[in-house]
XYZ file of N, CA, C and O in Angstrom:
296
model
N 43.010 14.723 -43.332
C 42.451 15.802 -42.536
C 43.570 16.771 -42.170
O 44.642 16.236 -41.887
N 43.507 18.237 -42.122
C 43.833 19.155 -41.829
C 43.878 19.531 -40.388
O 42.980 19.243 -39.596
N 45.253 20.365 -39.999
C 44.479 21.089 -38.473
C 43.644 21.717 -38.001
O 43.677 21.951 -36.793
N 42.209 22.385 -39.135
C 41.569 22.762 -38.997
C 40.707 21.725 -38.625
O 40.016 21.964 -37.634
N 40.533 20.366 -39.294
C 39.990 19.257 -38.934
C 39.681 18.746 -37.782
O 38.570 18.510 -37.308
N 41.017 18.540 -37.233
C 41.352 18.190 -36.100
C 40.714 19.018 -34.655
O 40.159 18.506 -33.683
N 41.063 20.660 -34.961
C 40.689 21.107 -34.578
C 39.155 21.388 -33.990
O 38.831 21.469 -32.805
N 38.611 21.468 -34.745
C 36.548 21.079 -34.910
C 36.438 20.063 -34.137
O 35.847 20.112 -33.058
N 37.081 18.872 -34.679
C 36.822 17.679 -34.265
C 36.498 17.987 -32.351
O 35.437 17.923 -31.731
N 37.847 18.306 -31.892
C 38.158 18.502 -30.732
C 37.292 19.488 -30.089
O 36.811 19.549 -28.958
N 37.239 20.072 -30.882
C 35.841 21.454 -30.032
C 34.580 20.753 -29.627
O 33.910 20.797 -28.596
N 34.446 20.011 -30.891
C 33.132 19.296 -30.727
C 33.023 18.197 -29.724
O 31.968 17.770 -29.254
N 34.394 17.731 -29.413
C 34.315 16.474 -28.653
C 34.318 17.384 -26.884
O 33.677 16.950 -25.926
N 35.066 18.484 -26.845
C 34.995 18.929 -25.441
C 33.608 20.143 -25.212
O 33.665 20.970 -24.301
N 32.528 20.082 -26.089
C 31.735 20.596 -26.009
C 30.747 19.616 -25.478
O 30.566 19.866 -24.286
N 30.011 18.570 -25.891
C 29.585 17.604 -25.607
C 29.924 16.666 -24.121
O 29.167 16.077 -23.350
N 31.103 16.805 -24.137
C 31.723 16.741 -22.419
C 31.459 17.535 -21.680
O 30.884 17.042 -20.709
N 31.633 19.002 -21.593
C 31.778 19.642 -20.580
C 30.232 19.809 -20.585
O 29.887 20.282 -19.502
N 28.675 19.485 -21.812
C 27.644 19.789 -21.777
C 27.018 18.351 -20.332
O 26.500 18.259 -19.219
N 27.455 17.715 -21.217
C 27.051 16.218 -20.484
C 27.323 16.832 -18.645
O 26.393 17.024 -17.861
N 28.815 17.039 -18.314
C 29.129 17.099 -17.549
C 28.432 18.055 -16.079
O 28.331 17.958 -14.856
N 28.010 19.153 -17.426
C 26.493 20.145 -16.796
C 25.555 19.592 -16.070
O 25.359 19.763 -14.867
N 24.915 18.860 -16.875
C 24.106 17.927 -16.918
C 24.076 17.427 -15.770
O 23.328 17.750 -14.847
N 24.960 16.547 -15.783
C 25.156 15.746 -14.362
C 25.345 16.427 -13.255
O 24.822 16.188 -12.166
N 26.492 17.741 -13.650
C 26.165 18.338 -11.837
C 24.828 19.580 -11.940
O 24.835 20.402 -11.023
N 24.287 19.652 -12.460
C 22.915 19.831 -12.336
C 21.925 19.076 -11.504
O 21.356 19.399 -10.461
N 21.846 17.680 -12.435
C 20.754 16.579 -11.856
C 21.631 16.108 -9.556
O 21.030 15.721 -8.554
N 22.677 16.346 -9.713
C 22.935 15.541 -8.644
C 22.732 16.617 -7.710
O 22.489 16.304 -6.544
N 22.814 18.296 -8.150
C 22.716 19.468 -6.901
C 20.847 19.694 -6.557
O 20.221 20.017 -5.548
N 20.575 19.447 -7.515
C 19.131 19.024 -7.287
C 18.389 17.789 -6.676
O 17.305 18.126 -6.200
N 18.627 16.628 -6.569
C 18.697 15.114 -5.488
C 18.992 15.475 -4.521
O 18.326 15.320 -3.497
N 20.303 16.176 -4.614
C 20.643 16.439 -3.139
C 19.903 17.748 -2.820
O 19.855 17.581 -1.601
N 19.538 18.451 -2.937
C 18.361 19.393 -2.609
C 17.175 18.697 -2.062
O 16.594 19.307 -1.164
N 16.689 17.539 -2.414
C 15.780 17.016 -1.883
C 15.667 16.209 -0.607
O 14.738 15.768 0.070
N 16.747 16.198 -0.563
C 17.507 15.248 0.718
C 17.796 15.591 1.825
O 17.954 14.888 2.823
N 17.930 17.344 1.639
C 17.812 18.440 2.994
C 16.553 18.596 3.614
O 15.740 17.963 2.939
N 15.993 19.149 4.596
C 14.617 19.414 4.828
C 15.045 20.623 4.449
O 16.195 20.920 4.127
N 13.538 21.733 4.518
C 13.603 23.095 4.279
C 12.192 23.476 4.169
O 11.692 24.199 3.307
N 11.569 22.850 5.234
C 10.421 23.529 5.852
C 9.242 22.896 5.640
O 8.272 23.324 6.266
N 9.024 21.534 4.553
C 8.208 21.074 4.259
C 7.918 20.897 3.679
O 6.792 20.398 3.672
N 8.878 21.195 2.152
C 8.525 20.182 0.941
C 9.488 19.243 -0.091
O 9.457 18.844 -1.255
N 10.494 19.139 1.278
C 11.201 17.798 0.533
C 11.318 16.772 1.039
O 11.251 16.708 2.267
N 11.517 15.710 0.320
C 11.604 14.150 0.491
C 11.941 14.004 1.922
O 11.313 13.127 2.516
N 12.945 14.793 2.703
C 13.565 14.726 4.030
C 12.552 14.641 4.922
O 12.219 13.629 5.539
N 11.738 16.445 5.024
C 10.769 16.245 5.558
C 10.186 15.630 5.428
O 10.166 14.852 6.381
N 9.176 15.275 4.307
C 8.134 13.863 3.984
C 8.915 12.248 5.421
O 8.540 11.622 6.412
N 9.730 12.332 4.797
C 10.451 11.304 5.923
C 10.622 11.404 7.314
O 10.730 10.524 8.168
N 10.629 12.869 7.408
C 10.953 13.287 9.173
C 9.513 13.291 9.722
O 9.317 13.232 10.936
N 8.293 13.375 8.644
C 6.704 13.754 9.534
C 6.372 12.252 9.267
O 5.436 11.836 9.949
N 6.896 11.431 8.489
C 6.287 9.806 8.433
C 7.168 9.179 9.698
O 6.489 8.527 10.491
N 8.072 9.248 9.886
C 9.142 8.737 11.453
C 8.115 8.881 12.617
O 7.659 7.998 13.344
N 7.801 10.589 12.601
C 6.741 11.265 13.991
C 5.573 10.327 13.749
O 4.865 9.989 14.698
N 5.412 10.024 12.891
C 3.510 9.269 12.871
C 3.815 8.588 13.067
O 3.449 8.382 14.224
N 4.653 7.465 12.591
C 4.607 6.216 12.951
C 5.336 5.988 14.753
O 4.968 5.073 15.490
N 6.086 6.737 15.034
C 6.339 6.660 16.845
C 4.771 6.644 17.194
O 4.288 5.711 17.836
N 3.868 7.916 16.657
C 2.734 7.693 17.720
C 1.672 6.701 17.337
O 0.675 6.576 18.048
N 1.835 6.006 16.270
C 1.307 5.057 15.786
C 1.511 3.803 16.959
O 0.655 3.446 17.768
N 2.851 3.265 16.811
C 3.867 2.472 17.654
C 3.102 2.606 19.212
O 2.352 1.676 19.510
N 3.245 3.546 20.041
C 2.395 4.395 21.667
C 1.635 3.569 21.456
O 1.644 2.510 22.082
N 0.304 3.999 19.992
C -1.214 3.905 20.194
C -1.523 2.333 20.227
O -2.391 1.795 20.915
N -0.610 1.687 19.317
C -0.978 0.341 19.266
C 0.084 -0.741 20.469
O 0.115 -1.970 20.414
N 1.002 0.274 21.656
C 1.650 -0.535 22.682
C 0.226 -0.230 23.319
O -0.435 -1.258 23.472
N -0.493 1.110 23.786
C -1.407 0.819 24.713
C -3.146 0.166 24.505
O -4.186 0.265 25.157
N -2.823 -0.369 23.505
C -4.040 -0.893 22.919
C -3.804 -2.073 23.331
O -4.724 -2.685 23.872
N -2.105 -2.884 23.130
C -1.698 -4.003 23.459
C -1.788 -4.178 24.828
O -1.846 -5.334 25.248
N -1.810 -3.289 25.572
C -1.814 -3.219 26.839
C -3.487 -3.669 27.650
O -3.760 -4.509 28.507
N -4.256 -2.766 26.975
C -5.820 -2.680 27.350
C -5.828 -4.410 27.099
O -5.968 -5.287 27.952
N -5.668 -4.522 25.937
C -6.048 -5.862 25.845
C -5.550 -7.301 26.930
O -6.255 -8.192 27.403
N -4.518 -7.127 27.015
C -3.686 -8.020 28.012
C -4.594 -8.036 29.657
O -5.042 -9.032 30.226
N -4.640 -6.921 30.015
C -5.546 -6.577 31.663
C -6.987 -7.259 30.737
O -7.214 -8.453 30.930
N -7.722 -6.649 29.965
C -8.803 -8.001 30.397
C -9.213 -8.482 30.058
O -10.444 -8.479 30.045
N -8.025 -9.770 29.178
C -7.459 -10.875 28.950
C -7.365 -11.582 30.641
O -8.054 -12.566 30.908
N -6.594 -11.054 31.520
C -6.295 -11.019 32.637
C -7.312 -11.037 33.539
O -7.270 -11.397 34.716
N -8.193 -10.642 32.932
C -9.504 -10.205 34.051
C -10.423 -11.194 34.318
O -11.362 -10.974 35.083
């Protein structure tokens, strides 16, 4: 092989790298995009309005536990 050989070779090998490499910081600036809130349609939020339901979930079923206990009591 020639230095022209060599040469190619090497183009081709840091083309495929720096493509791959795209790639990846592509896919990871986008995950992490999902991971921010931003008003209501990412994974964050989804997580921050399932937290709020389930607190008042948690309330509804302490004072249910409660009703029940008084008259149990009664």
């Amino acid at each position: 092989m020639n230095a022209t050989d060599y040469a190619t070779v090497a183009v081709a090998v840091i083309a495929i790298i720096t493509a791959f490499a795209g790639a990846v910081r592509w896919l990871v600036k986008h995950y992490l995009a999902e991971l921010k809130p931003n008003g209501g349609s990412s994974m964050r939020d989804s997580v921050n309005a399932n937290s709020e339901r389930l607190v008042r979930l948690e309330t509804r079923v302490d004072k249910i536990y409660d009703i029940l206990c008084e008259s149990k009591g009664k």
